[in-house]
Amino acid sequence: MTAILQFKNIEKKYNDKAIIKDFNLEIEQGEFLCMIGSSGSGKTTLLKMINGLILPDHGSVLVNGKNIQEEDLITLRRSIGYCIQGSVLFPHMNVEENISYVPNLWNKRDKQKTKAAVAKWMKIVGLSDELRTRYPSELSGGQQQRVGIARALAASPNILLMDEPFGAVDEITRKQLQKEIKDIHQKTGITIIFVTHDINEALTLGTKILVLDQGQIQQFAPPKTIVEQPANEYVERLLNGKTIPIK
Ligand SMILES: Nc1ncnc2c1ncn2[C@@H]1O[C@H](COP(=O)(O)OP(=O)(O)OP(=O)(O)O)[C@@H](O)[C@H]1O
Ligand SMILES: [Mg+2]
């Protein structure tokens, strides 16, 4: 297996305080990595280092073996899907325009191709076709979240970064979105890095789980290992909130 993503000796400080210190990690292609840990443990910081929104003070992040600091960051960001909690849709664009934003940059001339891609992704994330011409303010939170996921996927990324993407939706919508993202992962083989606060969500979705506390890896293992052999007390405490049986 090849590593699609590598963190090498990463250090990040804010106001002289090291948030991330000597952080090393390799993620293989096709993995569904769930990152979990207390608030402030550095999850978002690490995620944003993958698409260069945050740069490390030391060390390097490699995507497909290439140091991202030597790449064009705009091109890199277009090749990596990014979904965050809450709506980050373009408010002045309707659903179709939001989803086709990146594909339009690529195939300006072939409008039909883009239209077909939008229809495909709307279907996959469970959005009915009649929502195509609605604006973000005319959608429910769950629908906005789905548009955000469709927009990220429509760019055909190899890597999808998701920062607590289902945090703001009700339990039923959350379950549906979990099922959809799991299906998308299985069908496309995309590599997903998914930040969550919810251990049940991590255990349901992840092929690997990274438990983080204060910028330090507590455990990096498949869900089954996390449950059966928690590495330390921190992981054990996290598992106390577990309600689902592990597959
Ligand atoms: N721009 C910044 N300036 C100063 N400190 C920052 C900045 N961004 C993040 N931090 C600090 O870095 C630490 C890690 O932040 P980060 O956003 O990565 O945490 P997180 O694990 O994503 O937390 P949460 O679960 O609450 O989203 C926190 O203590 C945060 O306050
Ligand atoms: Mg965060």
PDB file of C-alpha atoms and ligand atoms in Angstrom:
ATOM      1  CA  MET A   1       0.000   0.000   0.000  1.00  0.00           C
ATOM      2  CA  THR A   2       1.172   3.499  -0.750  1.00  0.00           C
ATOM      3  CA  ALA A   3       0.936   6.415   1.637  1.00  0.00           C
ATOM      4  CA  ILE A   4      -1.241   9.120   0.108  1.00  0.00           C
ATOM      5  CA  LEU A   5      -0.571  11.383   3.039  1.00  0.00           C
ATOM      6  CA  GLN A   6       2.444  11.824   5.291  1.00  0.00           C
ATOM      7  CA  PHE A   7       3.072  14.133   8.209  1.00  0.00           C
ATOM      8  CA  LYS A   8       6.789  14.345   8.954  1.00  0.00           C
ATOM      9  CA  ASN A   9       8.114  15.831  12.183  1.00  0.00           C
ATOM     10  CA  ILE A  10       5.409  18.457  12.301  1.00  0.00           C
ATOM     11  CA  GLU A  11       5.519  21.238  14.830  1.00  0.00           C
ATOM     12  CA  LYS A  12       3.075  24.096  15.160  1.00  0.00           C
ATOM     13  CA  LYS A  13       3.172  26.870  17.731  1.00  0.00           C
ATOM     14  CA  TYR A  14       0.733  29.618  18.540  1.00  0.00           C
ATOM     15  CA  ASN A  15       2.081  32.415  20.712  1.00  0.00           C
ATOM     16  CA  ASP A  16       5.107  30.313  21.648  1.00  0.00           C
ATOM     17  CA  LYS A  17       2.935  27.432  22.810  1.00  0.00           C
ATOM     18  CA  ALA A  18       3.407  24.213  20.846  1.00  0.00           C
ATOM     19  CA  ILE A  19       0.006  22.888  19.793  1.00  0.00           C
ATOM     20  CA  ILE A  20       1.507  20.078  17.734  1.00  0.00           C
ATOM     21  CA  LYS A  21       4.918  18.659  18.534  1.00  0.00           C
ATOM     22  CA  ASP A  22       6.957  16.082  16.658  1.00  0.00           C
ATOM     23  CA  PHE A  23       3.890  14.723  14.924  1.00  0.00           C
ATOM     24  CA  ASN A  24       4.384  11.844  12.482  1.00  0.00           C
ATOM     25  CA  LEU A  25       1.705   9.935  10.622  1.00  0.00           C
ATOM     26  CA  GLU A  26       1.206   8.032   7.387  1.00  0.00           C
ATOM     27  CA  ILE A  27      -2.174   7.432   5.854  1.00  0.00           C
ATOM     28  CA  GLU A  28      -2.688   4.907   3.121  1.00  0.00           C
ATOM     29  CA  GLN A  29      -4.715   5.428   0.004  1.00  0.00           C
ATOM     30  CA  GLY A  30      -8.378   4.488   0.420  1.00  0.00           C
ATOM     31  CA  GLU A  31      -8.368   4.753   4.191  1.00  0.00           C
ATOM     32  CA  PHE A  32     -11.315   6.285   6.061  1.00  0.00           C
ATOM     33  CA  LEU A  33      -9.480   7.922   8.933  1.00  0.00           C
ATOM     34  CA  CYS A  34     -11.534   9.256  11.822  1.00  0.00           C
ATOM     35  CA  MET A  35      -9.714  11.773  13.997  1.00  0.00           C
ATOM     36  CA  ILE A  36     -11.093  12.140  17.492  1.00  0.00           C
ATOM     37  CA  GLY A  37      -9.990  13.981  20.623  1.00  0.00           C
ATOM     38  CA  SER A  38     -10.833  16.705  23.096  1.00  0.00           C
ATOM     39  CA  SER A  39     -11.616  20.220  22.030  1.00  0.00           C
ATOM     40  CA  GLY A  40      -8.397  22.089  21.323  1.00  0.00           C
ATOM     41  CA  SER A  41      -6.360  18.917  20.784  1.00  0.00           C
ATOM     42  CA  GLY A  42      -5.290  20.055  17.310  1.00  0.00           C
ATOM     43  CA  LYS A  43      -7.625  18.176  14.967  1.00  0.00           C
ATOM     44  CA  THR A  44      -8.626  21.121  12.800  1.00  0.00           C
ATOM     45  CA  THR A  45      -5.048  22.359  12.745  1.00  0.00           C
ATOM     46  CA  LEU A  46      -3.819  19.023  11.370  1.00  0.00           C
ATOM     47  CA  LEU A  47      -6.642  18.829   8.845  1.00  0.00           C
ATOM     48  CA  LYS A  48      -5.911  22.323   7.521  1.00  0.00           C
ATOM     49  CA  MET A  49      -2.256  21.421   7.106  1.00  0.00           C
ATOM     50  CA  ILE A  50      -3.275  18.866   4.477  1.00  0.00           C
ATOM     51  CA  ASN A  51      -4.604  21.500   2.084  1.00  0.00           C
ATOM     52  CA  GLY A  52      -2.130  24.162   3.134  1.00  0.00           C
ATOM     53  CA  LEU A  53      -4.617  26.435   4.906  1.00  0.00           C
ATOM     54  CA  ILE A  54      -2.260  26.198   7.881  1.00  0.00           C
ATOM     55  CA  LEU A  55       1.463  25.708   7.395  1.00  0.00           C
ATOM     56  CA  PRO A  56       3.628  23.967   9.989  1.00  0.00           C
ATOM     57  CA  ASP A  57       6.495  25.809  11.670  1.00  0.00           C
ATOM     58  CA  HIS A  58       8.679  22.741  11.207  1.00  0.00           C
ATOM     59  CA  GLY A  59       8.376  19.519   9.307  1.00  0.00           C
ATOM     60  CA  SER A  60       6.530  18.709   6.124  1.00  0.00           C
ATOM     61  CA  VAL A  61       3.237  17.421   4.843  1.00  0.00           C
ATOM     62  CA  LEU A  62       3.421  15.189   1.788  1.00  0.00           C
ATOM     63  CA  VAL A  63       0.473  14.454  -0.466  1.00  0.00           C
ATOM     64  CA  ASN A  64       1.171  11.650  -2.943  1.00  0.00           C
ATOM     65  CA  GLY A  65       4.802  11.817  -1.922  1.00  0.00           C
ATOM     66  CA  LYS A  66       5.144  15.533  -2.715  1.00  0.00           C
ATOM     67  CA  ASN A  67       5.835  18.216  -0.153  1.00  0.00           C
ATOM     68  CA  ILE A  68       2.821  20.514  -0.424  1.00  0.00           C
ATOM     69  CA  GLN A  69       4.946  23.580   0.295  1.00  0.00           C
ATOM     70  CA  GLU A  70       6.677  23.001  -3.009  1.00  0.00           C
ATOM     71  CA  GLU A  71       3.364  22.718  -4.868  1.00  0.00           C
ATOM     72  CA  ASP A  72       0.911  25.316  -6.086  1.00  0.00           C
ATOM     73  CA  LEU A  73      -1.533  25.589  -3.174  1.00  0.00           C
ATOM     74  CA  ILE A  74      -4.504  26.690  -5.284  1.00  0.00           C
ATOM     75  CA  THR A  75      -4.181  23.626  -7.525  1.00  0.00           C
ATOM     76  CA  LEU A  76      -3.677  21.446  -4.467  1.00  0.00           C
ATOM     77  CA  ARG A  77      -6.845  22.773  -2.812  1.00  0.00           C
ATOM     78  CA  ARG A  78      -8.879  22.104  -5.909  1.00  0.00           C
ATOM     79  CA  SER A  79      -7.756  18.488  -5.840  1.00  0.00           C
ATOM     80  CA  ILE A  80      -8.694  17.993  -2.196  1.00  0.00           C
ATOM     81  CA  GLY A  81     -12.326  18.104  -1.111  1.00  0.00           C
ATOM     82  CA  TYR A  82     -13.034  20.069   2.025  1.00  0.00           C
ATOM     83  CA  CYS A  83     -16.237  20.052   4.075  1.00  0.00           C
ATOM     84  CA  ILE A  84     -16.630  21.824   7.362  1.00  0.00           C
ATOM     85  CA  GLN A  85     -19.373  22.032   9.895  1.00  0.00           C
ATOM     86  CA  GLY A  86     -22.115  24.525   9.224  1.00  0.00           C
ATOM     87  CA  SER A  87     -22.855  25.970   5.872  1.00  0.00           C
ATOM     88  CA  VAL A  88     -19.998  27.323   3.869  1.00  0.00           C
ATOM     89  CA  LEU A  89     -21.963  27.429   0.659  1.00  0.00           C
ATOM     90  CA  PHE A  90     -21.825  30.485  -1.548  1.00  0.00           C
ATOM     91  CA  PRO A  91     -24.991  32.300  -0.418  1.00  0.00           C
ATOM     92  CA  HIS A  92     -25.567  34.066  -3.732  1.00  0.00           C
ATOM     93  CA  MET A  93     -25.411  30.848  -5.746  1.00  0.00           C
ATOM     94  CA  ASN A  94     -28.136  28.241  -5.974  1.00  0.00           C
ATOM     95  CA  VAL A  95     -27.585  24.543  -5.287  1.00  0.00           C
ATOM     96  CA  GLU A  96     -26.599  23.692  -8.841  1.00  0.00           C
ATOM     97  CA  GLU A  97     -24.179  26.616  -9.081  1.00  0.00           C
ATOM     98  CA  ASN A  98     -22.618  25.734  -5.743  1.00  0.00           C
ATOM     99  CA  ILE A  99     -22.009  22.124  -6.709  1.00  0.00           C
ATOM    100  CA  SER A 100     -20.731  22.967 -10.174  1.00  0.00           C
ATOM    101  CA  TYR A 101     -18.312  25.621  -8.977  1.00  0.00           C
ATOM    102  CA  VAL A 102     -15.113  23.580  -9.297  1.00  0.00           C
ATOM    103  CA  PRO A 103     -16.145  21.414 -12.293  1.00  0.00           C
ATOM    104  CA  ASN A 104     -16.994  24.668 -14.101  1.00  0.00           C
ATOM    105  CA  LEU A 105     -13.466  25.890 -13.619  1.00  0.00           C
ATOM    106  CA  TRP A 106     -12.261  22.780 -15.424  1.00  0.00           C
ATOM    107  CA  ASN A 107     -14.751  22.174 -18.192  1.00  0.00           C
ATOM    108  CA  LYS A 108     -15.948  25.655 -18.985  1.00  0.00           C
ATOM    109  CA  ARG A 109     -17.141  24.671 -22.420  1.00  0.00           C
ATOM    110  CA  ASP A 110     -18.866  21.420 -21.642  1.00  0.00           C
ATOM    111  CA  LYS A 111     -21.907  22.607 -19.679  1.00  0.00           C
ATOM    112  CA  GLN A 112     -23.740  19.318 -20.242  1.00  0.00           C
ATOM    113  CA  LYS A 113     -20.940  17.333 -18.655  1.00  0.00           C
ATOM    114  CA  THR A 114     -21.068  19.529 -15.563  1.00  0.00           C
ATOM    115  CA  LYS A 115     -24.854  19.320 -15.407  1.00  0.00           C
ATOM    116  CA  ALA A 116     -24.689  15.538 -15.495  1.00  0.00           C
ATOM    117  CA  ALA A 117     -22.080  15.509 -12.740  1.00  0.00           C
ATOM    118  CA  VAL A 118     -24.240  17.762 -10.549  1.00  0.00           C
ATOM    119  CA  ALA A 119     -27.265  15.491 -11.047  1.00  0.00           C
ATOM    120  CA  LYS A 120     -25.169  12.436 -10.198  1.00  0.00           C
ATOM    121  CA  TRP A 121     -23.770  13.855  -6.976  1.00  0.00           C
ATOM    122  CA  MET A 122     -27.096  15.286  -5.845  1.00  0.00           C
ATOM    123  CA  LYS A 123     -28.590  11.832  -6.189  1.00  0.00           C
ATOM    124  CA  ILE A 124     -25.738  10.153  -4.338  1.00  0.00           C
ATOM    125  CA  VAL A 125     -25.942  12.494  -1.335  1.00  0.00           C
ATOM    126  CA  GLY A 126     -29.725  12.208  -1.254  1.00  0.00           C
ATOM    127  CA  LEU A 127     -30.847  15.608  -2.550  1.00  0.00           C
ATOM    128  CA  SER A 128     -33.973  15.695  -4.670  1.00  0.00           C
ATOM    129  CA  ASP A 129     -33.700  17.303  -8.072  1.00  0.00           C
ATOM    130  CA  GLU A 130     -36.230  20.051  -7.295  1.00  0.00           C
ATOM    131  CA  LEU A 131     -33.697  21.637  -4.906  1.00  0.00           C
ATOM    132  CA  ARG A 132     -31.391  22.481  -7.810  1.00  0.00           C
ATOM    133  CA  THR A 133     -32.506  26.090  -8.118  1.00  0.00           C
ATOM    134  CA  ARG A 134     -32.865  26.843  -4.391  1.00  0.00           C
ATOM    135  CA  TYR A 135     -30.488  29.145  -2.539  1.00  0.00           C
ATOM    136  CA  PRO A 136     -28.675  28.055   0.658  1.00  0.00           C
ATOM    137  CA  SER A 137     -30.975  30.211   2.825  1.00  0.00           C
ATOM    138  CA  GLU A 138     -33.916  28.202   1.482  1.00  0.00           C
ATOM    139  CA  LEU A 139     -32.489  24.859   2.624  1.00  0.00           C
ATOM    140  CA  SER A 140     -32.534  22.995   5.944  1.00  0.00           C
ATOM    141  CA  GLY A 141     -29.268  22.480   7.821  1.00  0.00           C
ATOM    142  CA  GLY A 142     -29.109  18.843   6.691  1.00  0.00           C
ATOM    143  CA  GLN A 143     -29.736  19.799   3.073  1.00  0.00           C
ATOM    144  CA  GLN A 144     -27.024  22.459   3.219  1.00  0.00           C
ATOM    145  CA  GLN A 145     -24.650  19.864   4.615  1.00  0.00           C
ATOM    146  CA  ARG A 146     -25.464  17.516   1.730  1.00  0.00           C
ATOM    147  CA  VAL A 147     -24.869  20.278  -0.816  1.00  0.00           C
ATOM    148  CA  GLY A 148     -21.508  20.935   0.846  1.00  0.00           C
ATOM    149  CA  ILE A 149     -20.579  17.256   0.510  1.00  0.00           C
ATOM    150  CA  ALA A 150     -21.798  17.107  -3.107  1.00  0.00           C
ATOM    151  CA  ARG A 151     -19.805  20.248  -3.907  1.00  0.00           C
ATOM    152  CA  ALA A 152     -16.646  18.756  -2.413  1.00  0.00           C
ATOM    153  CA  LEU A 153     -17.151  15.468  -4.260  1.00  0.00           C
ATOM    154  CA  ALA A 154     -18.016  17.061  -7.598  1.00  0.00           C
ATOM    155  CA  ALA A 155     -14.414  18.190  -7.871  1.00  0.00           C
ATOM    156  CA  SER A 156     -13.458  14.452  -8.045  1.00  0.00           C
ATOM    157  CA  PRO A 157     -10.905  14.701  -5.270  1.00  0.00           C
ATOM    158  CA  ASN A 158      -8.613  11.851  -4.241  1.00  0.00           C
ATOM    159  CA  ILE A 159      -8.770  13.077  -0.694  1.00  0.00           C
ATOM    160  CA  LEU A 160     -11.780  14.379   1.176  1.00  0.00           C
ATOM    161  CA  LEU A 161     -11.288  16.356   4.384  1.00  0.00           C
ATOM    162  CA  MET A 162     -14.314  16.582   6.648  1.00  0.00           C
ATOM    163  CA  ASP A 163     -14.253  18.633   9.831  1.00  0.00           C
ATOM    164  CA  GLU A 164     -17.187  17.603  12.051  1.00  0.00           C
ATOM    165  CA  PRO A 165     -19.400  17.656   8.996  1.00  0.00           C
ATOM    166  CA  PHE A 166     -22.481  16.191  10.668  1.00  0.00           C
ATOM    167  CA  GLY A 167     -22.275  18.073  13.955  1.00  0.00           C
ATOM    168  CA  ALA A 168     -25.132  20.458  13.327  1.00  0.00           C
ATOM    169  CA  VAL A 169     -27.802  18.065  12.091  1.00  0.00           C
ATOM    170  CA  ASP A 170     -30.431  15.990  13.894  1.00  0.00           C
ATOM    171  CA  GLU A 171     -29.837  12.358  14.783  1.00  0.00           C
ATOM    172  CA  ILE A 172     -31.833  10.885  11.900  1.00  0.00           C
ATOM    173  CA  THR A 173     -30.182  13.054   9.255  1.00  0.00           C
ATOM    174  CA  ARG A 174     -26.828  12.294  10.852  1.00  0.00           C
ATOM    175  CA  LYS A 175     -27.401   8.541  10.515  1.00  0.00           C
ATOM    176  CA  GLN A 176     -28.426   8.973   6.877  1.00  0.00           C
ATOM    177  CA  LEU A 177     -25.409  11.122   6.093  1.00  0.00           C
ATOM    178  CA  GLN A 178     -23.145   8.580   7.801  1.00  0.00           C
ATOM    179  CA  LYS A 179     -24.588   5.843   5.637  1.00  0.00           C
ATOM    180  CA  GLU A 180     -24.162   7.938   2.499  1.00  0.00           C
ATOM    181  CA  ILE A 181     -20.575   8.876   3.177  1.00  0.00           C
ATOM    182  CA  LYS A 182     -19.747   5.257   3.980  1.00  0.00           C
ATOM    183  CA  ASP A 183     -21.290   4.164   0.662  1.00  0.00           C
ATOM    184  CA  ILE A 184     -19.401   6.893  -1.212  1.00  0.00           C
ATOM    185  CA  HIS A 185     -16.167   5.757   0.406  1.00  0.00           C
ATOM    186  CA  GLN A 186     -16.769   2.130  -0.515  1.00  0.00           C
ATOM    187  CA  LYS A 187     -17.839   2.911  -4.084  1.00  0.00           C
ATOM    188  CA  THR A 188     -15.161   5.446  -4.967  1.00  0.00           C
ATOM    189  CA  GLY A 189     -12.188   4.313  -2.900  1.00  0.00           C
ATOM    190  CA  ILE A 190     -11.528   7.959  -1.998  1.00  0.00           C
ATOM    191  CA  THR A 191      -9.317   8.646   1.032  1.00  0.00           C
ATOM    192  CA  ILE A 192     -11.327  10.386   3.752  1.00  0.00           C
ATOM    193  CA  ILE A 193     -10.003  12.238   6.783  1.00  0.00           C
ATOM    194  CA  PHE A 194     -12.936  12.855   9.078  1.00  0.00           C
ATOM    195  CA  VAL A 195     -12.864  14.810  12.335  1.00  0.00           C
ATOM    196  CA  THR A 196     -15.498  13.968  14.910  1.00  0.00           C
ATOM    197  CA  HIS A 197     -16.232  14.369  18.611  1.00  0.00           C
ATOM    198  CA  ASP A 198     -18.396  11.285  18.592  1.00  0.00           C
ATOM    199  CA  ILE A 199     -16.703   7.968  19.333  1.00  0.00           C
ATOM    200  CA  ASN A 200     -19.705   6.048  17.982  1.00  0.00           C
ATOM    201  CA  GLU A 201     -19.442   7.910  14.696  1.00  0.00           C
ATOM    202  CA  ALA A 202     -15.697   7.196  14.558  1.00  0.00           C
ATOM    203  CA  LEU A 203     -16.204   3.487  15.266  1.00  0.00           C
ATOM    204  CA  THR A 204     -18.996   3.200  12.693  1.00  0.00           C
ATOM    205  CA  LEU A 205     -17.218   4.984   9.872  1.00  0.00           C
ATOM    206  CA  GLY A 206     -13.492   4.628  10.327  1.00  0.00           C
ATOM    207  CA  THR A 207     -11.217   2.014   8.820  1.00  0.00           C
ATOM    208  CA  LYS A 208      -8.646   3.625  11.131  1.00  0.00           C
ATOM    209  CA  ILE A 209      -9.051   5.837  14.155  1.00  0.00           C
ATOM    210  CA  LEU A 210      -6.600   8.431  15.353  1.00  0.00           C
ATOM    211  CA  VAL A 211      -7.084   9.431  18.972  1.00  0.00           C
ATOM    212  CA  LEU A 212      -5.480  12.772  19.680  1.00  0.00           C
ATOM    213  CA  ASP A 213      -4.912  14.633  22.926  1.00  0.00           C
ATOM    214  CA  GLN A 214      -2.965  17.865  23.236  1.00  0.00           C
ATOM    215  CA  GLY A 215      -1.419  17.399  19.844  1.00  0.00           C
ATOM    216  CA  GLN A 216      -0.142  13.927  20.707  1.00  0.00           C
ATOM    217  CA  ILE A 217      -1.248  10.653  19.178  1.00  0.00           C
ATOM    218  CA  GLN A 218      -2.788   8.472  21.887  1.00  0.00           C
ATOM    219  CA  GLN A 219      -3.597   5.635  19.542  1.00  0.00           C
ATOM    220  CA  PHE A 220      -3.731   5.048  15.799  1.00  0.00           C
ATOM    221  CA  ALA A 221      -5.405   1.764  14.961  1.00  0.00           C
ATOM    222  CA  PRO A 222      -8.426   0.108  13.358  1.00  0.00           C
ATOM    223  CA  PRO A 223     -11.697   0.458  15.333  1.00  0.00           C
ATOM    224  CA  LYS A 224     -11.578  -3.149  16.513  1.00  0.00           C
ATOM    225  CA  THR A 225      -8.132  -2.682  18.065  1.00  0.00           C
ATOM    226  CA  ILE A 226      -9.177   0.592  19.689  1.00  0.00           C
ATOM    227  CA  VAL A 227     -12.101  -1.187  21.351  1.00  0.00           C
ATOM    228  CA  GLU A 228     -10.298  -4.391  22.273  1.00  0.00           C
ATOM    229  CA  GLN A 229      -6.931  -2.959  23.194  1.00  0.00           C
ATOM    230  CA  PRO A 230      -7.232   0.681  24.179  1.00  0.00           C
ATOM    231  CA  ALA A 231      -3.678   2.017  24.436  1.00  0.00           C
ATOM    232  CA  ASN A 232      -4.159   4.059  27.596  1.00  0.00           C
ATOM    233  CA  GLU A 233      -6.568   5.603  30.059  1.00  0.00           C
ATOM    234  CA  TYR A 234      -7.445   8.452  27.708  1.00  0.00           C
ATOM    235  CA  VAL A 235      -8.664   6.029  25.048  1.00  0.00           C
ATOM    236  CA  GLU A 236     -10.506   3.995  27.685  1.00  0.00           C
ATOM    237  CA  ARG A 237     -12.327   7.067  28.910  1.00  0.00           C
ATOM    238  CA  LEU A 238     -13.269   7.956  25.356  1.00  0.00           C
ATOM    239  CA  LEU A 239     -14.670   4.461  24.905  1.00  0.00           C
ATOM    240  CA  ASN A 240     -16.902   4.827  27.952  1.00  0.00           C
ATOM    241  CA  GLY A 241     -19.217   6.831  25.725  1.00  0.00           C
ATOM    242  CA  LYS A 242     -19.435   3.923  23.294  1.00  0.00           C
ATOM    243  CA  THR A 243     -22.940   2.586  22.733  1.00  0.00           C
ATOM    244  CA  ILE A 244     -22.700   0.570  19.559  1.00  0.00           C
ATOM    245  CA  PRO A 245     -21.374  -2.926  19.087  1.00  0.00           C
ATOM    246  CA  ILE A 246     -18.305  -3.004  16.929  1.00  0.00           C
ATOM    247  CA  LYS A 247     -18.448  -4.709  13.532  1.00  0.00           C
TER     248      LYS A 247
HETATM  249  N1  LIG B   1      -4.984  31.207  14.974  1.00  0.00           N
HETATM  250  C1  LIG B   1      -4.767  30.750  16.213  1.00  0.00           C
HETATM  251  N2  LIG B   1      -4.113  31.497  17.117  1.00  0.00           N
HETATM  252  C2  LIG B   1      -3.873  31.044  18.359  1.00  0.00           C
HETATM  253  N3  LIG B   1      -4.236  29.822  18.796  1.00  0.00           N
HETATM  254  C3  LIG B   1      -4.896  29.033  17.948  1.00  0.00           C
HETATM  255  C4  LIG B   1      -5.218  29.456  16.612  1.00  0.00           C
HETATM  256  N4  LIG B   1      -5.866  28.455  15.992  1.00  0.00           N
HETATM  257  C5  LIG B   1      -5.969  27.466  16.899  1.00  0.00           C
HETATM  258  N5  LIG B   1      -5.410  27.796  18.067  1.00  0.00           N
HETATM  259  C6  LIG B   1      -5.289  26.944  19.264  1.00  0.00           C
HETATM  260  O1  LIG B   1      -4.700  25.723  18.892  1.00  0.00           O
HETATM  261  C7  LIG B   1      -5.267  24.650  19.603  1.00  0.00           C
HETATM  262  C8  LIG B   1      -5.756  23.601  18.613  1.00  0.00           C
HETATM  263  O2  LIG B   1      -6.820  24.138  17.868  1.00  0.00           O
HETATM  264  P1  LIG B   1      -7.681  23.249  16.854  1.00  0.00           P
HETATM  265  O3  LIG B   1      -8.651  24.164  16.205  1.00  0.00           O
HETATM  266  O4  LIG B   1      -6.772  22.488  15.992  1.00  0.00           O
HETATM  267  O5  LIG B   1      -8.416  22.249  17.861  1.00  0.00           O
HETATM  268  P2  LIG B   1      -9.537  21.147  17.585  1.00  0.00           P
HETATM  269  O6  LIG B   1      -8.978  19.856  18.051  1.00  0.00           O
HETATM  270  O7  LIG B   1      -9.990  21.232  16.188  1.00  0.00           O
HETATM  271  O8  LIG B   1     -10.690  21.617  18.574  1.00  0.00           O
HETATM  272  P3  LIG B   1     -12.298  21.506  18.419  1.00  0.00           P
HETATM  273  O9  LIG B   1     -12.639  20.096  18.718  1.00  0.00           O
HETATM  274  O10 LIG B   1     -12.803  22.442  19.463  1.00  0.00           O
HETATM  275  O11 LIG B   1     -12.663  21.947  17.045  1.00  0.00           O
HETATM  276  C9  LIG B   1      -6.378  25.250  20.474  1.00  0.00           C
HETATM  277  O12 LIG B   1      -5.866  25.403  21.765  1.00  0.00           O
HETATM  278  C10 LIG B   1      -6.644  26.588  19.829  1.00  0.00           C
HETATM  279  O13 LIG B   1      -7.092  27.527  20.774  1.00  0.00           O
HETATM  280 MG    MG B   2     -11.815  21.742  15.271  1.00  0.00          MG
END
